[in-house]
PDB file of C-alpha atoms in Angstrom:
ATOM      1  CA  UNK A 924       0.878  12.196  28.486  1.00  0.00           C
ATOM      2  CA  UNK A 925      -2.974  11.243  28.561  1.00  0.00           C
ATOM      3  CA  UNK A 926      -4.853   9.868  25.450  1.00  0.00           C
ATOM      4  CA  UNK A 927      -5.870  13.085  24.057  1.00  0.00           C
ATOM      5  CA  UNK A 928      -2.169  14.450  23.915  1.00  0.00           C
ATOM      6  CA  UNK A 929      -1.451  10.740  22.639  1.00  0.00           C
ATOM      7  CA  UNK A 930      -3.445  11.470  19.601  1.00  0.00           C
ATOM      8  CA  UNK A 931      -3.482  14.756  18.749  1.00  0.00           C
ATOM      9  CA  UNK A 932       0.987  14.484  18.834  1.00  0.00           C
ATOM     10  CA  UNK A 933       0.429  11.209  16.452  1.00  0.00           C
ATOM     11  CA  UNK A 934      -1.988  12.966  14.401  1.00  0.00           C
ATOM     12  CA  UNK A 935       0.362  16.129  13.860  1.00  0.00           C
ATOM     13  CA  UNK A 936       3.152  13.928  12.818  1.00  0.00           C
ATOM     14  CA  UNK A 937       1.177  12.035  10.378  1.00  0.00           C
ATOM     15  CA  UNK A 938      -0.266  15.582   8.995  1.00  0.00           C
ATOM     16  CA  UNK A 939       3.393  16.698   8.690  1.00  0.00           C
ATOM     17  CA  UNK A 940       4.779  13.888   6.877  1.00  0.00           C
ATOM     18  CA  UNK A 941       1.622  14.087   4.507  1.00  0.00           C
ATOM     19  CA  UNK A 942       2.120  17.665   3.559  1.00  0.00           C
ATOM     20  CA  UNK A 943       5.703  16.884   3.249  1.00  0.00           C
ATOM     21  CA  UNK A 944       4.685  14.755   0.354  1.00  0.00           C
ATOM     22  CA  UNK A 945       3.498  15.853  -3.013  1.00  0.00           C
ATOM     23  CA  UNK A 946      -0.362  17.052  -2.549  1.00  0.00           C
ATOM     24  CA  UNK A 947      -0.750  15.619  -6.006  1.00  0.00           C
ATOM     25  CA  UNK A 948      -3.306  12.462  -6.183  1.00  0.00           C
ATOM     26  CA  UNK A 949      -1.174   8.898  -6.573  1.00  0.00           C
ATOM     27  CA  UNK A 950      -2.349   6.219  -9.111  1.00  0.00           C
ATOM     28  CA  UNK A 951      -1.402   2.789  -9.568  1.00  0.00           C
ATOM     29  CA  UNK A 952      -0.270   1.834 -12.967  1.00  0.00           C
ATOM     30  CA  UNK A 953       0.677  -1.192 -14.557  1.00  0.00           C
ATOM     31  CA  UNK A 954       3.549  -3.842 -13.169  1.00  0.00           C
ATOM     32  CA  UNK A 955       3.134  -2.102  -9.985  1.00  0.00           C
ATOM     33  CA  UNK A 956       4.388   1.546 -10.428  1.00  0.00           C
ATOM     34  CA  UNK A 957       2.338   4.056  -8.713  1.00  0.00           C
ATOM     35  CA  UNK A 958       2.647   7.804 -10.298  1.00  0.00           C
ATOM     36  CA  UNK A 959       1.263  11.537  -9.318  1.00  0.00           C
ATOM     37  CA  UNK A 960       0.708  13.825 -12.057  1.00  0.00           C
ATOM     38  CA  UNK A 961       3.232  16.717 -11.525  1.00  0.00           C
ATOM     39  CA  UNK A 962       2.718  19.554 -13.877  1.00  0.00           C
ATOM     40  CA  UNK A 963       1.163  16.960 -16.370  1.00  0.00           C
ATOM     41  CA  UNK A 964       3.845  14.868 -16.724  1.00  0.00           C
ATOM     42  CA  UNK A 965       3.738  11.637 -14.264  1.00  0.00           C
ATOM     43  CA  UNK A 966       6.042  11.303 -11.832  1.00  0.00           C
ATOM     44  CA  UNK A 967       7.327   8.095 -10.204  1.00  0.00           C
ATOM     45  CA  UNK A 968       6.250   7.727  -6.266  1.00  0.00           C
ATOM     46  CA  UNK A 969       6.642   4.478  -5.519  1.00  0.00           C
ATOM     47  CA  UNK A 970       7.193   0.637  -7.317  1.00  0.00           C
ATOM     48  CA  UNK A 971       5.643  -2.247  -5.838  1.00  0.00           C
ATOM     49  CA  UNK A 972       6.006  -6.045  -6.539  1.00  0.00           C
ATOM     50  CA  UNK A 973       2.384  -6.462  -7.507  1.00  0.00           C
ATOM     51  CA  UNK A 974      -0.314  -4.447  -8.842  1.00  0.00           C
ATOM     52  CA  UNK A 975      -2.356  -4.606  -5.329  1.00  0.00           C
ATOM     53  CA  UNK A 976       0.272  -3.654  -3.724  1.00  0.00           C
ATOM     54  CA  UNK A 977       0.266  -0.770  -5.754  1.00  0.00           C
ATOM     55  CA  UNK A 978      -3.308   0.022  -5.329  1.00  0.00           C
ATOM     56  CA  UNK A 979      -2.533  -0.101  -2.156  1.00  0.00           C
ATOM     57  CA  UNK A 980      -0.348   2.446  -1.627  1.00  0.00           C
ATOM     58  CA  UNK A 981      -1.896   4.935  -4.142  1.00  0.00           C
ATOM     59  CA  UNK A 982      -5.195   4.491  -2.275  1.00  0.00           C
ATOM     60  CA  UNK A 983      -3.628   5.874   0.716  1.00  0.00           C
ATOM     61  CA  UNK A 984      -1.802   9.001  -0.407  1.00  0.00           C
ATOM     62  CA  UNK A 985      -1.029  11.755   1.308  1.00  0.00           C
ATOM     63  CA  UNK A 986      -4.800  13.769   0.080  1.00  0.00           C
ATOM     64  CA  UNK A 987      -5.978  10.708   2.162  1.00  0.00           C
ATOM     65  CA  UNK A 988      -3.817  10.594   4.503  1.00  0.00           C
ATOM     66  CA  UNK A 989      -4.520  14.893   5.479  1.00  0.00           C
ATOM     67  CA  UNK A 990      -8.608  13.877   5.190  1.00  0.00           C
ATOM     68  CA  UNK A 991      -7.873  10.912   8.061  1.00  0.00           C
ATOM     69  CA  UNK A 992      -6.106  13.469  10.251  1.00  0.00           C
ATOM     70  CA  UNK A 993      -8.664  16.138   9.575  1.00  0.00           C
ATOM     71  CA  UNK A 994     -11.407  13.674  10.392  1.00  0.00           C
ATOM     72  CA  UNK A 995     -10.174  12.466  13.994  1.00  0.00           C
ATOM     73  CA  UNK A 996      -9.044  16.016  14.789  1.00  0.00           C
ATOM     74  CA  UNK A 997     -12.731  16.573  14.953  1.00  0.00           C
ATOM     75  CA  UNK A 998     -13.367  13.088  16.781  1.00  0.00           C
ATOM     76  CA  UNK A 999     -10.888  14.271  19.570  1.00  0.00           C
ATOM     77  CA  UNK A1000     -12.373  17.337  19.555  1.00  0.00           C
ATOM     78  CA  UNK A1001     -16.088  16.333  20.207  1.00  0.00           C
ATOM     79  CA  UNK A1002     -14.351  14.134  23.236  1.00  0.00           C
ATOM     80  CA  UNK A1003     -12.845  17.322  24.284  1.00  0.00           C
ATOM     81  CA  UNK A1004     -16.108  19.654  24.355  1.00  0.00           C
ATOM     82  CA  UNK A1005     -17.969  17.121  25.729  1.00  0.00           C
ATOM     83  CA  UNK A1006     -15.127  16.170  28.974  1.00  0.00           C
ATOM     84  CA  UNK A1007     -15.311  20.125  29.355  1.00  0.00           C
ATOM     85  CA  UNK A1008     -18.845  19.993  30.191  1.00  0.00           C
ATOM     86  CA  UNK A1009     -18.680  16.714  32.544  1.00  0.00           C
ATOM     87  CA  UNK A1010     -15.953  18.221  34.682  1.00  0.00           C
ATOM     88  CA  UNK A1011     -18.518  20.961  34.978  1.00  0.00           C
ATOM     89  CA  UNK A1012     -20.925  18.805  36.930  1.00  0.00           C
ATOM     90  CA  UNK A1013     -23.639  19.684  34.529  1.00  0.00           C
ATOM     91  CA  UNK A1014     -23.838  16.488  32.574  1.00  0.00           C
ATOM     92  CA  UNK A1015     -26.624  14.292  32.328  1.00  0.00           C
ATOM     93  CA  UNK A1016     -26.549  10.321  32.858  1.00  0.00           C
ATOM     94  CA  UNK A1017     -27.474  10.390  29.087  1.00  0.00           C
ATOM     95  CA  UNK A1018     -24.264  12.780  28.257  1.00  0.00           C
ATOM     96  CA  UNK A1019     -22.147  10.665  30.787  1.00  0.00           C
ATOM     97  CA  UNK A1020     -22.917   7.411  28.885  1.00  0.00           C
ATOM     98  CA  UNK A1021     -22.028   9.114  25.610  1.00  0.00           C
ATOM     99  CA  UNK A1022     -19.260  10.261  26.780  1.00  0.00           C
ATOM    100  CA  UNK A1023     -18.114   6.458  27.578  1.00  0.00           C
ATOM    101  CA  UNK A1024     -18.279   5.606  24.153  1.00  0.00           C
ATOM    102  CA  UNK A1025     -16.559   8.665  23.015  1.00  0.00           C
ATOM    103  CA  UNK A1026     -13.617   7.573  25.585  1.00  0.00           C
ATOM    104  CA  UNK A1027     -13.710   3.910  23.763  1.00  0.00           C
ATOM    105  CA  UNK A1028     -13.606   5.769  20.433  1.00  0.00           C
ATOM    106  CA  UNK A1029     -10.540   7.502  21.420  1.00  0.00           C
ATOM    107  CA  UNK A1030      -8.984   4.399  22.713  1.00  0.00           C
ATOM    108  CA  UNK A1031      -9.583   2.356  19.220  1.00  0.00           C
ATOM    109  CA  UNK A1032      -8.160   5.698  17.159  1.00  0.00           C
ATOM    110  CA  UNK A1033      -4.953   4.870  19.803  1.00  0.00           C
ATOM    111  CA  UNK A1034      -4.418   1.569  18.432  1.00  0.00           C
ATOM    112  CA  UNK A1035      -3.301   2.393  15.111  1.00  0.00           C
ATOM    113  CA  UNK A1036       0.115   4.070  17.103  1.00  0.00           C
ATOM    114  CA  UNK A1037       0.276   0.889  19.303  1.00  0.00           C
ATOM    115  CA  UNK A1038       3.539   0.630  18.077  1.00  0.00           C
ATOM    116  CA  UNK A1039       4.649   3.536  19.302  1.00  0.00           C
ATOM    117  CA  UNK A1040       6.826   3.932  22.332  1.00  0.00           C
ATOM    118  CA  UNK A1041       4.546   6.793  24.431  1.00  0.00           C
ATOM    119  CA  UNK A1042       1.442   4.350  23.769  1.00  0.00           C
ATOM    120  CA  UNK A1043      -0.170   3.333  26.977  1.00  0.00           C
ATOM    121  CA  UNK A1044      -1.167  -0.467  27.222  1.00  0.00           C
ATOM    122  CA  UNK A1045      -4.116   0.852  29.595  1.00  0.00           C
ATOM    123  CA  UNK A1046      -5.620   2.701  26.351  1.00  0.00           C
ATOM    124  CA  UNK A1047      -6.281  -0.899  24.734  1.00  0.00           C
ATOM    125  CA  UNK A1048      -9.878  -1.034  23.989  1.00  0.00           C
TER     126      UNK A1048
END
């Protein structure tokens, strides 16, 4: 599996267990509780053992969470177009060089799965 499989698996799970959640926006409340607003009435998500904590977690919901995914689908994709026209021996030094830092952008996305067991050490930035 190469980096851009890597990612694009990790970022399908994480879309899927999103979507499997509410698409409702979370709030923190008080003592910790953090609620969605299901057909107007508020629905328990989550309690916490502190109101950051809380904030926390409502700040990265699943509308979040599907926005992140979105976002470095495009990132991977850029990397993509841009390896397609490299391997076509029509790049220029300037295009090669940018390409470079799109590889190292790739490679920092990775670390957030570092944890996971098809990670490659070799992909540490």
């Amino acid at each position: 599996m190469d980096l851009v499989e890597f990612l694009r698996a990790r970022l399908a799970k994480d879309e899927q267990v999103a979507r499997a959640c509410s698409g409702a926006s979370w709030a923190a409340g008080s003592s910790g509780a953090v609620h969605l607003d299901a057909d107007g009435e508020p629905a328990l998500v989550a309690s916490a053992e502190t109101e950051a904590y809380a904030e926390h977690i409502a700040r990265h919901d699943p509308s979040r969470a599907l926005q992140e995914v979105a976002a470095r689908r495009q990132i991977v994709d850029e990397h993509e177009k841009h390896a397609w026209i490299i391997a076509q021996g029509r790049a220029t030094p300037e295009q090669q060089a940018a390409h470079a830092v799109r590889e190292q952008t790739l490679r920092l996305l990775a670390l957030t799965y570092a944890h996971h067991p098809a990670y490659n050490e070799e992909w540490r930035a």
